[in-house]
mmCIF file of C-alpha atoms and ligand atoms in Angstrom:
data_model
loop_
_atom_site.group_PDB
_atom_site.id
_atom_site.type_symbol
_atom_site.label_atom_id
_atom_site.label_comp_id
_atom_site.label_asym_id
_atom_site.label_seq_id
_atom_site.Cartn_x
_atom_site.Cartn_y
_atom_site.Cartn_z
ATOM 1 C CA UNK A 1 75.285 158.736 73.571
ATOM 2 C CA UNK A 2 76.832 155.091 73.481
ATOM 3 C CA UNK A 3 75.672 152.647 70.420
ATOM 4 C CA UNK A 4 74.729 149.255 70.899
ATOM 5 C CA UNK A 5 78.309 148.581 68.989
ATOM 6 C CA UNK A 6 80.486 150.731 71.595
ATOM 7 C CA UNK A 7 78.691 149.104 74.447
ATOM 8 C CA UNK A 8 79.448 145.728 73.607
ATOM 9 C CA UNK A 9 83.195 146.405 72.544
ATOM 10 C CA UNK A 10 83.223 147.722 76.093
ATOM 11 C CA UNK A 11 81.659 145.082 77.966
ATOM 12 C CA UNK A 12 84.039 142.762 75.532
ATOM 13 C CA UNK A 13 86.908 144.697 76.765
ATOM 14 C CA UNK A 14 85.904 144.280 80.685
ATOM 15 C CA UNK A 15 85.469 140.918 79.887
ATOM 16 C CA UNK A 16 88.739 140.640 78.345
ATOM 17 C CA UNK A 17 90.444 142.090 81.612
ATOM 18 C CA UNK A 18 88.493 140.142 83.963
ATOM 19 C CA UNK A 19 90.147 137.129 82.360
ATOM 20 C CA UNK A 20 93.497 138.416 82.714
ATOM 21 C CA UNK A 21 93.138 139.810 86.415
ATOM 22 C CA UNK A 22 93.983 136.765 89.560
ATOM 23 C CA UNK A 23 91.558 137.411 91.987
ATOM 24 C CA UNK A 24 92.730 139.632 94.334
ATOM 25 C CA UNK A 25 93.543 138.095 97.733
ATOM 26 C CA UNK A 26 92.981 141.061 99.928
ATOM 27 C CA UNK A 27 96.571 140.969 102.028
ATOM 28 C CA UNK A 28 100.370 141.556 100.880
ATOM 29 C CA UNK A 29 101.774 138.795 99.152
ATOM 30 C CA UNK A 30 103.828 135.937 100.558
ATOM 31 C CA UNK A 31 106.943 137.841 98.543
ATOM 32 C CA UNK A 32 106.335 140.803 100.189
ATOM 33 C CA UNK A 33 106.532 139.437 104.230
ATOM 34 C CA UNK A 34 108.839 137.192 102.765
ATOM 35 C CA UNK A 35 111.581 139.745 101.736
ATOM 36 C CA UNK A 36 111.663 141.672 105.131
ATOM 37 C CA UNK A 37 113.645 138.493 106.620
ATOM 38 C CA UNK A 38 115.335 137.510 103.484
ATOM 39 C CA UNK A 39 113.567 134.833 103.266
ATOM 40 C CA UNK A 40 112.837 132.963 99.881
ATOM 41 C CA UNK A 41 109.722 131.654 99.126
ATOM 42 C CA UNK A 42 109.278 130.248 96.125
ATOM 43 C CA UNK A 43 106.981 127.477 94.171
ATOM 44 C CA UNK A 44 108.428 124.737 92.002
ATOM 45 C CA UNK A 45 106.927 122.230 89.415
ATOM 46 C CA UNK A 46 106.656 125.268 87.220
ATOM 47 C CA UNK A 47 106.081 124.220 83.701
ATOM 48 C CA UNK A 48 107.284 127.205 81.599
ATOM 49 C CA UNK A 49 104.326 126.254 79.039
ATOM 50 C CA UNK A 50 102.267 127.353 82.100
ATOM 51 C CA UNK A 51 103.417 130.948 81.796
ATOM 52 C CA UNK A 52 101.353 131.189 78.952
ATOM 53 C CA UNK A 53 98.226 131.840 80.966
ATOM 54 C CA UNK A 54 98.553 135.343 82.133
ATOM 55 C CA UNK A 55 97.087 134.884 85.557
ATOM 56 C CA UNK A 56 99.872 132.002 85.988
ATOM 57 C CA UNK A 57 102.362 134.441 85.317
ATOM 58 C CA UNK A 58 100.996 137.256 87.147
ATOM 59 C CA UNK A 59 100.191 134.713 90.491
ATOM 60 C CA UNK A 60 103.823 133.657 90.371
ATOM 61 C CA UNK A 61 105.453 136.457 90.167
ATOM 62 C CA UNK A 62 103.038 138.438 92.737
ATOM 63 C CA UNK A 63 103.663 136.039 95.547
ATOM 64 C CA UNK A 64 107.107 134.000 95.640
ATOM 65 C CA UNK A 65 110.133 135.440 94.835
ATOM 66 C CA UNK A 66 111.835 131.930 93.507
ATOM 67 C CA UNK A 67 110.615 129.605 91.139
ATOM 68 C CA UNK A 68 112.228 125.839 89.535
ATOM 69 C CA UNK A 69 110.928 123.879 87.227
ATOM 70 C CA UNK A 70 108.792 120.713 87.100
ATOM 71 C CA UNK A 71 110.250 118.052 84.745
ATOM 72 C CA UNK A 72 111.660 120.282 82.628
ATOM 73 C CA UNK A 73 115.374 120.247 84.033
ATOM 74 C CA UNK A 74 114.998 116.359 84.217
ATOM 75 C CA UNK A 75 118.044 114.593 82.730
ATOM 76 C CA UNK A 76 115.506 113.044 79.465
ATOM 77 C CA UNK A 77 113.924 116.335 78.895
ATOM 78 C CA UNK A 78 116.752 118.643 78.799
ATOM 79 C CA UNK A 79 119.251 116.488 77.449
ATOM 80 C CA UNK A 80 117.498 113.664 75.559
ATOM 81 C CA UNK A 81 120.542 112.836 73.626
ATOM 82 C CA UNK A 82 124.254 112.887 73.972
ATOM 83 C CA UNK A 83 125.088 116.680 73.131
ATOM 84 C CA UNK A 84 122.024 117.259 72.593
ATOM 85 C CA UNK A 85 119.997 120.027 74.748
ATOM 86 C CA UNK A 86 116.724 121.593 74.704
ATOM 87 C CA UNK A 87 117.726 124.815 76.517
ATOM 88 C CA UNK A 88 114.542 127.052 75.418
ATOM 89 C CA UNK A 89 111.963 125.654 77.840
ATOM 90 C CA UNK A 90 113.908 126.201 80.917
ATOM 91 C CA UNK A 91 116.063 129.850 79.178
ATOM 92 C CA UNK A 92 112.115 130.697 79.344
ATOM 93 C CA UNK A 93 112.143 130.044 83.064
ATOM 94 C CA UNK A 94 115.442 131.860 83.832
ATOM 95 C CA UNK A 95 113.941 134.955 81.538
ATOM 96 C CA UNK A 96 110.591 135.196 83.565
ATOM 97 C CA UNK A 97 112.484 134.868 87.180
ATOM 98 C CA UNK A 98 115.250 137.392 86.002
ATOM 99 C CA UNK A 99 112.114 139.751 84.512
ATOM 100 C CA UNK A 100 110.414 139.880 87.777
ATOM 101 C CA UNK A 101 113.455 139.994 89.958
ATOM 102 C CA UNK A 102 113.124 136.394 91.418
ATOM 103 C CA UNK A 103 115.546 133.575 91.498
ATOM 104 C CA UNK A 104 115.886 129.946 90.042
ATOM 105 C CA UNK A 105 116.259 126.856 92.128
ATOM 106 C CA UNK A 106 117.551 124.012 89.905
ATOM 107 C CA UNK A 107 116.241 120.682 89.827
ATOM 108 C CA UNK A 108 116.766 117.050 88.877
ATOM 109 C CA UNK A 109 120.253 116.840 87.815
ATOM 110 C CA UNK A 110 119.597 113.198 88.974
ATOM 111 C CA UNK A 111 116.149 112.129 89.560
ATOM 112 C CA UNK A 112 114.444 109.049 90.865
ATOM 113 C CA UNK A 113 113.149 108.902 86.952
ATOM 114 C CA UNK A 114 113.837 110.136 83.542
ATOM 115 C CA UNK A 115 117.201 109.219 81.745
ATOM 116 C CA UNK A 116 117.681 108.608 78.332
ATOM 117 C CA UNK A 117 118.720 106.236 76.604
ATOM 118 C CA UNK A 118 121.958 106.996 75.139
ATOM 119 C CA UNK A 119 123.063 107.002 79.209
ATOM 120 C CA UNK A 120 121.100 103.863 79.813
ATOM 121 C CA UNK A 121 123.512 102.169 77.609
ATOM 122 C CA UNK A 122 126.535 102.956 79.129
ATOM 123 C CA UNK A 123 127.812 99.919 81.798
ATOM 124 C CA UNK A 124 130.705 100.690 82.173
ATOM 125 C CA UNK A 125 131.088 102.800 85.760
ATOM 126 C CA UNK A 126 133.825 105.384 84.430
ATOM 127 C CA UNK A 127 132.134 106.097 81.290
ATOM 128 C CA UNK A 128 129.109 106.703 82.992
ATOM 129 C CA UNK A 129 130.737 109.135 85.484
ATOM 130 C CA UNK A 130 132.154 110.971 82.325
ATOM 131 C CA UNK A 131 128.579 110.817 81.404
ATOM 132 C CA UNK A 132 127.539 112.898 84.658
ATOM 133 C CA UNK A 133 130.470 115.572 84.765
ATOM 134 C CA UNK A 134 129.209 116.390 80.835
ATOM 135 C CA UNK A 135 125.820 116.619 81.772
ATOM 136 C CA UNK A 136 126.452 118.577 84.669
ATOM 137 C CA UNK A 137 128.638 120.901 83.095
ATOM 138 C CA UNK A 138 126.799 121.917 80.366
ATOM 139 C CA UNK A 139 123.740 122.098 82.367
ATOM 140 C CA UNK A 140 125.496 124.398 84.884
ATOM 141 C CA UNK A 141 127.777 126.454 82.805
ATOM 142 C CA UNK A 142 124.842 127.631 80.919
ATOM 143 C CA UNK A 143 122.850 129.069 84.125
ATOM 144 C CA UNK A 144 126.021 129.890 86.175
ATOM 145 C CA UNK A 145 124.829 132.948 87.837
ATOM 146 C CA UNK A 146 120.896 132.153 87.067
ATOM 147 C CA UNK A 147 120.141 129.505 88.913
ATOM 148 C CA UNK A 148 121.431 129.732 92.716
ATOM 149 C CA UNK A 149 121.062 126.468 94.177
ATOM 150 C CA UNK A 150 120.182 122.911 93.214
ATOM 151 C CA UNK A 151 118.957 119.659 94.091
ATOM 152 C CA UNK A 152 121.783 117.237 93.128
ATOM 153 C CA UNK A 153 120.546 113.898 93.390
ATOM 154 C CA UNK A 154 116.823 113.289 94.479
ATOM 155 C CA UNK A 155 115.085 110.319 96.022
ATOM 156 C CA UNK A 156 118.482 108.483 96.691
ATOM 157 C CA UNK A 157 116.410 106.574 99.365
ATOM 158 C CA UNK A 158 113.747 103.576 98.833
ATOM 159 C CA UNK A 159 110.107 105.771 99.211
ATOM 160 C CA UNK A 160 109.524 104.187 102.671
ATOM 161 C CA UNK A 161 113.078 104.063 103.291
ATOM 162 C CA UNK A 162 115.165 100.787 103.755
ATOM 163 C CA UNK A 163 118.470 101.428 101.856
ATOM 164 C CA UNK A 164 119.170 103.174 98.508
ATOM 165 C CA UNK A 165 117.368 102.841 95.778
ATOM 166 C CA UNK A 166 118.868 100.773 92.778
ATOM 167 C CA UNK A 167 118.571 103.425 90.148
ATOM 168 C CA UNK A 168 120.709 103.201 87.225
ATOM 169 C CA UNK A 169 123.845 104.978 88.942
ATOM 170 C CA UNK A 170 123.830 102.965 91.902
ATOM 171 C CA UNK A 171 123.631 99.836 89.037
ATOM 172 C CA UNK A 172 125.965 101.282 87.586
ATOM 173 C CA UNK A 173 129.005 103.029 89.766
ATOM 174 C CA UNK A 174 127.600 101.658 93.605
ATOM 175 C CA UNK A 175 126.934 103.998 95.892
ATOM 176 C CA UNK A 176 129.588 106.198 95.553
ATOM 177 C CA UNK A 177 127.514 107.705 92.617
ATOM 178 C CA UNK A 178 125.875 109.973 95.240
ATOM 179 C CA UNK A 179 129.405 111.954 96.181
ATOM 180 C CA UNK A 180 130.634 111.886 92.265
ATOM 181 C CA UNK A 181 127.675 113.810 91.674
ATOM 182 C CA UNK A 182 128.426 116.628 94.568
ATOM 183 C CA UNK A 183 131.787 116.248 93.457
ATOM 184 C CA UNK A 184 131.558 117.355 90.209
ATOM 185 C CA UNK A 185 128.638 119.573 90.572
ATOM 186 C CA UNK A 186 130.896 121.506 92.900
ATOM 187 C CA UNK A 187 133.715 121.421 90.010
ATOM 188 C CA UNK A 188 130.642 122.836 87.407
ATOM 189 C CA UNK A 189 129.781 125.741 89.660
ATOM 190 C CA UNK A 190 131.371 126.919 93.052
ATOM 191 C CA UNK A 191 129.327 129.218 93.240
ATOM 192 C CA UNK A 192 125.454 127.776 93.460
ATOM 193 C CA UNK A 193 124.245 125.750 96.545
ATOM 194 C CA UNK A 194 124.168 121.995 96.459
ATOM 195 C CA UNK A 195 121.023 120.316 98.085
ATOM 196 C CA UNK A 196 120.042 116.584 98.576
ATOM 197 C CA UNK A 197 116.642 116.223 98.188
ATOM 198 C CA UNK A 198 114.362 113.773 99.737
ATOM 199 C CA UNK A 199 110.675 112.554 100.770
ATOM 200 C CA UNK A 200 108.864 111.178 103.433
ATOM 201 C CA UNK A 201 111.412 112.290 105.828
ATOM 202 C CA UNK A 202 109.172 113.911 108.137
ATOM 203 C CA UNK A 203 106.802 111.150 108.231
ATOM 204 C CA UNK A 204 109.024 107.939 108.592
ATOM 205 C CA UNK A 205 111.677 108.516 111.863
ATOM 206 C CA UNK A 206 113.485 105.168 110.587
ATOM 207 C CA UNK A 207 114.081 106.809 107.083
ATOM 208 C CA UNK A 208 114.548 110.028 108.962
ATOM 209 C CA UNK A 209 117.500 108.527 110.455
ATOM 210 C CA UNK A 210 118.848 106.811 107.294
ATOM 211 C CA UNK A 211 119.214 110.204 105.543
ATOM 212 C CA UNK A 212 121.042 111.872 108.822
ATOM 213 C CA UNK A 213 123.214 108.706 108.835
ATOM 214 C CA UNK A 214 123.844 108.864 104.731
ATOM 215 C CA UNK A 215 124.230 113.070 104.881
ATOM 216 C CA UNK A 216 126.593 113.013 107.758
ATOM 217 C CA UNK A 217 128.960 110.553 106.060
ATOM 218 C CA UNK A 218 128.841 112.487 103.191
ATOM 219 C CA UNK A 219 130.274 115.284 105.169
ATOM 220 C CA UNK A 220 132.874 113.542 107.105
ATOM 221 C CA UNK A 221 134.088 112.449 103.816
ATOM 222 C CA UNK A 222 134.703 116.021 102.843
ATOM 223 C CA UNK A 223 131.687 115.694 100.213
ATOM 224 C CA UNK A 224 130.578 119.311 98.765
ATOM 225 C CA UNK A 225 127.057 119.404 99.999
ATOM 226 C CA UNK A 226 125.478 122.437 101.426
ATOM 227 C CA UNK A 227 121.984 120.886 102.310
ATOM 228 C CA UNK A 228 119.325 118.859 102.549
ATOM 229 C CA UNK A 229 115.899 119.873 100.927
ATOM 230 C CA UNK A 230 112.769 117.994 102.209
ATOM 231 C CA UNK A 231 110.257 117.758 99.926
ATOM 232 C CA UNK A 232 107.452 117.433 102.318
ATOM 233 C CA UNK A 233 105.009 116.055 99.830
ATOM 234 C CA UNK A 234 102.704 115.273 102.996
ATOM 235 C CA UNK A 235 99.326 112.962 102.553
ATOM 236 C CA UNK A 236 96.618 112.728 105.361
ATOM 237 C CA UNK A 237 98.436 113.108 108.342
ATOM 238 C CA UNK A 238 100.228 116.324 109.793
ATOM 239 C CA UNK A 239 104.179 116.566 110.665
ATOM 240 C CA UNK A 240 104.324 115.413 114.408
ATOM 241 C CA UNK A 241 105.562 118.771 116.294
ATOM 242 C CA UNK A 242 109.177 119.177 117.076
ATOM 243 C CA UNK A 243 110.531 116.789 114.108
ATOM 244 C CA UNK A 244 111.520 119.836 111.598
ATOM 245 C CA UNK A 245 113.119 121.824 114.745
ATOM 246 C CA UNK A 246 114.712 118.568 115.302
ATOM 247 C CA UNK A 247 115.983 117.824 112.005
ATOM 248 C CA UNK A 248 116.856 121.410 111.544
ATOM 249 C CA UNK A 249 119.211 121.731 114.707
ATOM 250 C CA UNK A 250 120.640 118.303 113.452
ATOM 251 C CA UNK A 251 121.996 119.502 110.272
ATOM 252 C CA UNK A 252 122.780 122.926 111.838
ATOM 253 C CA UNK A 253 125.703 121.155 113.629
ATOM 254 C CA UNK A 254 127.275 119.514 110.870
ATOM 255 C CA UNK A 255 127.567 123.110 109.279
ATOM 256 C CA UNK A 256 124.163 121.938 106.519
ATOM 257 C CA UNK A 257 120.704 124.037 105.887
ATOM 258 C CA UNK A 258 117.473 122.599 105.774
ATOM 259 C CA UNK A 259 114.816 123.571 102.848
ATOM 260 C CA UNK A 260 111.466 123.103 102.390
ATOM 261 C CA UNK A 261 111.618 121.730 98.349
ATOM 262 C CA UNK A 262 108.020 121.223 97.525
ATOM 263 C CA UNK A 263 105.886 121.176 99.990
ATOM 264 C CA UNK A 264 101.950 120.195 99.181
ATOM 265 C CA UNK A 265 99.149 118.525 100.975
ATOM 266 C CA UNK A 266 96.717 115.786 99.811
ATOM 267 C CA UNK A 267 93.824 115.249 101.882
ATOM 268 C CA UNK A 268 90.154 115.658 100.923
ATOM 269 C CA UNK A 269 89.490 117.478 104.472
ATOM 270 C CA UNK A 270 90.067 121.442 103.803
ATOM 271 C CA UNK A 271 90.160 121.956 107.442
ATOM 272 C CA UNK A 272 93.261 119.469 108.162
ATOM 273 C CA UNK A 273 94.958 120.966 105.037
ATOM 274 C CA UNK A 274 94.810 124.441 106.308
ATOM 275 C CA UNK A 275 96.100 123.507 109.521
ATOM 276 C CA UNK A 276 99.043 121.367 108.584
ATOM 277 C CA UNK A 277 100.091 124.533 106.067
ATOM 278 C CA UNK A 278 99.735 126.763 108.718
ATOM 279 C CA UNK A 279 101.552 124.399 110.923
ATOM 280 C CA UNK A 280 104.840 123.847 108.804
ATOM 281 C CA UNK A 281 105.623 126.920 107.963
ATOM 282 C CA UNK A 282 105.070 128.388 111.272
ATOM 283 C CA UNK A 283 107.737 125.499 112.651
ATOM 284 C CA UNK A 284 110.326 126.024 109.772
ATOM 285 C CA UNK A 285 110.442 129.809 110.083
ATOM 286 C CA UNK A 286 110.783 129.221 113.873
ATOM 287 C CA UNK A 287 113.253 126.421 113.530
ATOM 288 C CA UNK A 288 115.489 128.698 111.231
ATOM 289 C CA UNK A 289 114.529 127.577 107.582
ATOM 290 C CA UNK A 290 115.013 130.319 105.594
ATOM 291 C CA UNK A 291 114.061 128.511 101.794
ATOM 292 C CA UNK A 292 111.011 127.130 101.022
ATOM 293 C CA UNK A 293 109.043 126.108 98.320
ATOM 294 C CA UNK A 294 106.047 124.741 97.609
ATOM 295 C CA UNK A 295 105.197 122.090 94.569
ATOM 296 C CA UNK A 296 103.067 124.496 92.510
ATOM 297 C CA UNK A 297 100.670 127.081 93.839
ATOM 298 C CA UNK A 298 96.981 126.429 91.763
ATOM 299 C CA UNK A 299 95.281 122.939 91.853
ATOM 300 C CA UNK A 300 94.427 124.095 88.462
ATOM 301 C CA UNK A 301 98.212 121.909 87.935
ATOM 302 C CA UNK A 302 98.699 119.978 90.786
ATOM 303 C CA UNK A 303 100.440 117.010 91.012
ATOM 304 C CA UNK A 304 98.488 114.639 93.246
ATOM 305 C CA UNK A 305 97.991 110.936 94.024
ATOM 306 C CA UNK A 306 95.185 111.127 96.189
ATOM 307 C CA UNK A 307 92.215 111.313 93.911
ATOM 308 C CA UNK A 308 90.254 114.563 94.225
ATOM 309 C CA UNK A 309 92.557 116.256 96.620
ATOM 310 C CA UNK A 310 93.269 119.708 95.672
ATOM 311 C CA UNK A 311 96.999 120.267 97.581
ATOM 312 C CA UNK A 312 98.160 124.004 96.739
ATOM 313 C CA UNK A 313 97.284 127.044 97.872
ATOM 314 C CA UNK A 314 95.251 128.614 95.048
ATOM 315 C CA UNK A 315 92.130 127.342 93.419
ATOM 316 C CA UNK A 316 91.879 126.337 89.712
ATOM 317 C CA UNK A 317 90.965 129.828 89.086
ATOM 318 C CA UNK A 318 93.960 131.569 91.146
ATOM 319 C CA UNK A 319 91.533 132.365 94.259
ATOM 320 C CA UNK A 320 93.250 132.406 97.620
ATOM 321 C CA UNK A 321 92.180 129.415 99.567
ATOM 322 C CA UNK A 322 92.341 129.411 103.295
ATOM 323 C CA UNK A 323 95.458 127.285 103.223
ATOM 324 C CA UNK A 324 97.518 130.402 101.631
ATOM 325 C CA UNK A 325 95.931 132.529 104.239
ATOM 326 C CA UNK A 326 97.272 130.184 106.952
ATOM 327 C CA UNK A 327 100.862 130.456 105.021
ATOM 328 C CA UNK A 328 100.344 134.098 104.934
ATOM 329 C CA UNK A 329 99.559 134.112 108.876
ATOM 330 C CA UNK A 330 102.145 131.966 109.946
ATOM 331 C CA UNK A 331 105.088 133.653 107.400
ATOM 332 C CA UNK A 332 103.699 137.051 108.733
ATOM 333 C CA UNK A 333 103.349 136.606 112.969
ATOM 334 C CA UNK A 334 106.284 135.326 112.369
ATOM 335 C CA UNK A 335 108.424 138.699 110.659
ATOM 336 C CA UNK A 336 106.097 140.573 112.965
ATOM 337 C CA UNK A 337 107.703 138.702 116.159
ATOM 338 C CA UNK A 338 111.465 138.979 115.200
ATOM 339 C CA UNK A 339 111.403 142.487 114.416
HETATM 340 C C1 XIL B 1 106.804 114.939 89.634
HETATM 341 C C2 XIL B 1 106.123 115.823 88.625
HETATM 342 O O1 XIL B 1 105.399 116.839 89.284
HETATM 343 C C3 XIL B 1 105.202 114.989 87.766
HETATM 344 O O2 XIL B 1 104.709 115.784 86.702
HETATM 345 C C4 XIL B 1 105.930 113.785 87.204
HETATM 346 O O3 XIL B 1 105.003 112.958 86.545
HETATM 347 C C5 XIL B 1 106.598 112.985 88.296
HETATM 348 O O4 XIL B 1 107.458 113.851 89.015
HETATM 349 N N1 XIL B 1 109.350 114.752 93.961
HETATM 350 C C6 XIL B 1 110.158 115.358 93.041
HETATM 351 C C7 XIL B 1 109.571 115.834 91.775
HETATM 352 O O5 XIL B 1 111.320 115.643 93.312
HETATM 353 O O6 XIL B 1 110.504 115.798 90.714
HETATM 354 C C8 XIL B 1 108.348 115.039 91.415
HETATM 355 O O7 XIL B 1 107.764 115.680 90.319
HETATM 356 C C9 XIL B 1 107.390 114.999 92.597
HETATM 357 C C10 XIL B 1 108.015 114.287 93.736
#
């Protein structure tokens, strides 16, 4: 016969496991359609103090088969001082992905934010680009062979486009900054993929237009770029049809791929937010996108500037929401039509 004590060690126990255990979301994973086409699907802004909840960690890995980090790999964070690196928070990172057979996407080499200050100091254009190759090669010597591709240089573009933005390279060096960086990310590893990243793409045609212009210069200056990764950080209002196909087939002819980098949607309407998930990636995989990510997966850590939206796929307690069921429809029909 049970005691009053065994009982409630057991029911302490089940309690203990429910915690652990995501919800179940009834279906294969987005990993496992994923895989039958080679294709990568992956979530970024994946803070590796995150991993410490074990439904985090078990969501991640269950679903998405690549993974980068949020801020982590930013110049500051990583590299707050000259020489000096904080390698353990993204080595975490590289350890989980390599654990659970996934792979690392770097990013923010150069971002629109977040250098220190012993680089902020430096005037001087030269010194500065010894600055970068440094950086850069200590960042990408250490995860040669861990981390596959990266985004060079984000946000080179004003948000709502309208020229380049006068961060502290362009202050610096000029423009030029944008091909040293390719250049010498190139030199740091031959081997990984180098991505431009940029937003609003989709939604602005002029700034659309500005990036195509920018990109195809870079490449008929013999710049080492293998793509351009849209972050697709989408508020309110859904991608018109036809404009990924377009940009896809665009970059397709000057030899580039297209990602999807971190793709989110902030709306309060559910409905709208379902759709437009549904809607993207059923146009990428069509289009030929083979990589894409999505800026975190639970609104338990989302990133959002809409107040009250809730952009990711999984609740703040790692239920499926309709929006990863209209991922996992779209991702699905669409192995099930090309096999
Ligand atoms: C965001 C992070 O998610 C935030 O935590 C931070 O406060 C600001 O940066 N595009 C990018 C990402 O390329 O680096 C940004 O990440 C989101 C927009």
């Amino acid at each position: 016969m049970k005691t009053i004590a065994s009982l409630s060690v057991a029911l302490l126990v089940a309690t203990a496991t429910c915690e652990l255990a995501a919800p179940s979301t009834g279906t294969s994973s987005l990993r496992e359609e994923a895989q039958k086409k080679d294709i990568l699907i992956g979530s970024g802004a994946i803070n590796p103090d995150y991993l410490n909840d074990t439904r985090f960690a078990a969501v991640l890995a269950e679903q998405f088969n690549s993974l980068s980090p949020e801020n982590e790999m930013k110049w500051v964070f990583l590299n707050p001082a000259e020489g000096q690196y904080n390698w353990q928070t993204i080595d975490r990172l590289v350890d989980f992905a390599e654990h659970h057979d996934m792979v690392v996407k770097g990013h923010g080499l150069i971002s629109s934010c977040c250098n220190p200050d012993y680089l902020l100091k430096i005037t001087d254009a030269e010194a500065s680009r010894t600055a970068m190759k440094a950086h850069f090669e200590a960042v990408m010597h250490r995860y040669h062979g861990k981390v596959d591709r990266w985004d060079v240089v984000t946000e080179v573009l004003e948000t709502m486009g309208g020229g380049l933005q006068h961060n502290y390279f362009y202050n610096v060096t000029g423009p030029d900054y944008i091909e040293d960086a390719f250049r010498i990310a190139r030199a740091a590893d031959p081997s990984a993929k180098l991505f431009i990243n940029e937003n609003q793409v989709e939604a602005i045609p002029s700034k659309r237009q500005e990036l195509y212009d920018l990109v195809s210069g870079l490449v008929a200056k013999g710049v080492p770029i293998d793509g351009v990764a849209l972050q697709m950080h989408i508020t309110e209002v859904a991608v018109v049809p036809g404009v990924i196909t377009e940009m896809v087939d665009s970059y397709e002819a000057l030899g580039l791929e297209v990602a999807i980098a971190e793709l989110d949607v902030h709306t309060l309407n559910n409905t709208l937010e379902t759709e437009i998930y549904g809607a993207v990636i059923a146009e990428a995989l069509s289009a030929g996108i083979t990589d894409i990510s999505f800026w975190g997966f639970t609104d338990k850590h989302a990133y959002t500037w809409v107040p009250g939206a809730k952009p990711l796929m999984f609740d703040e307690n790692y239920k499926a929401k309709t929006e990863f069921y209209a991922t996992h429809k779209a991702l699905s029909g669409f192995i099930d039509t090309c096999q």
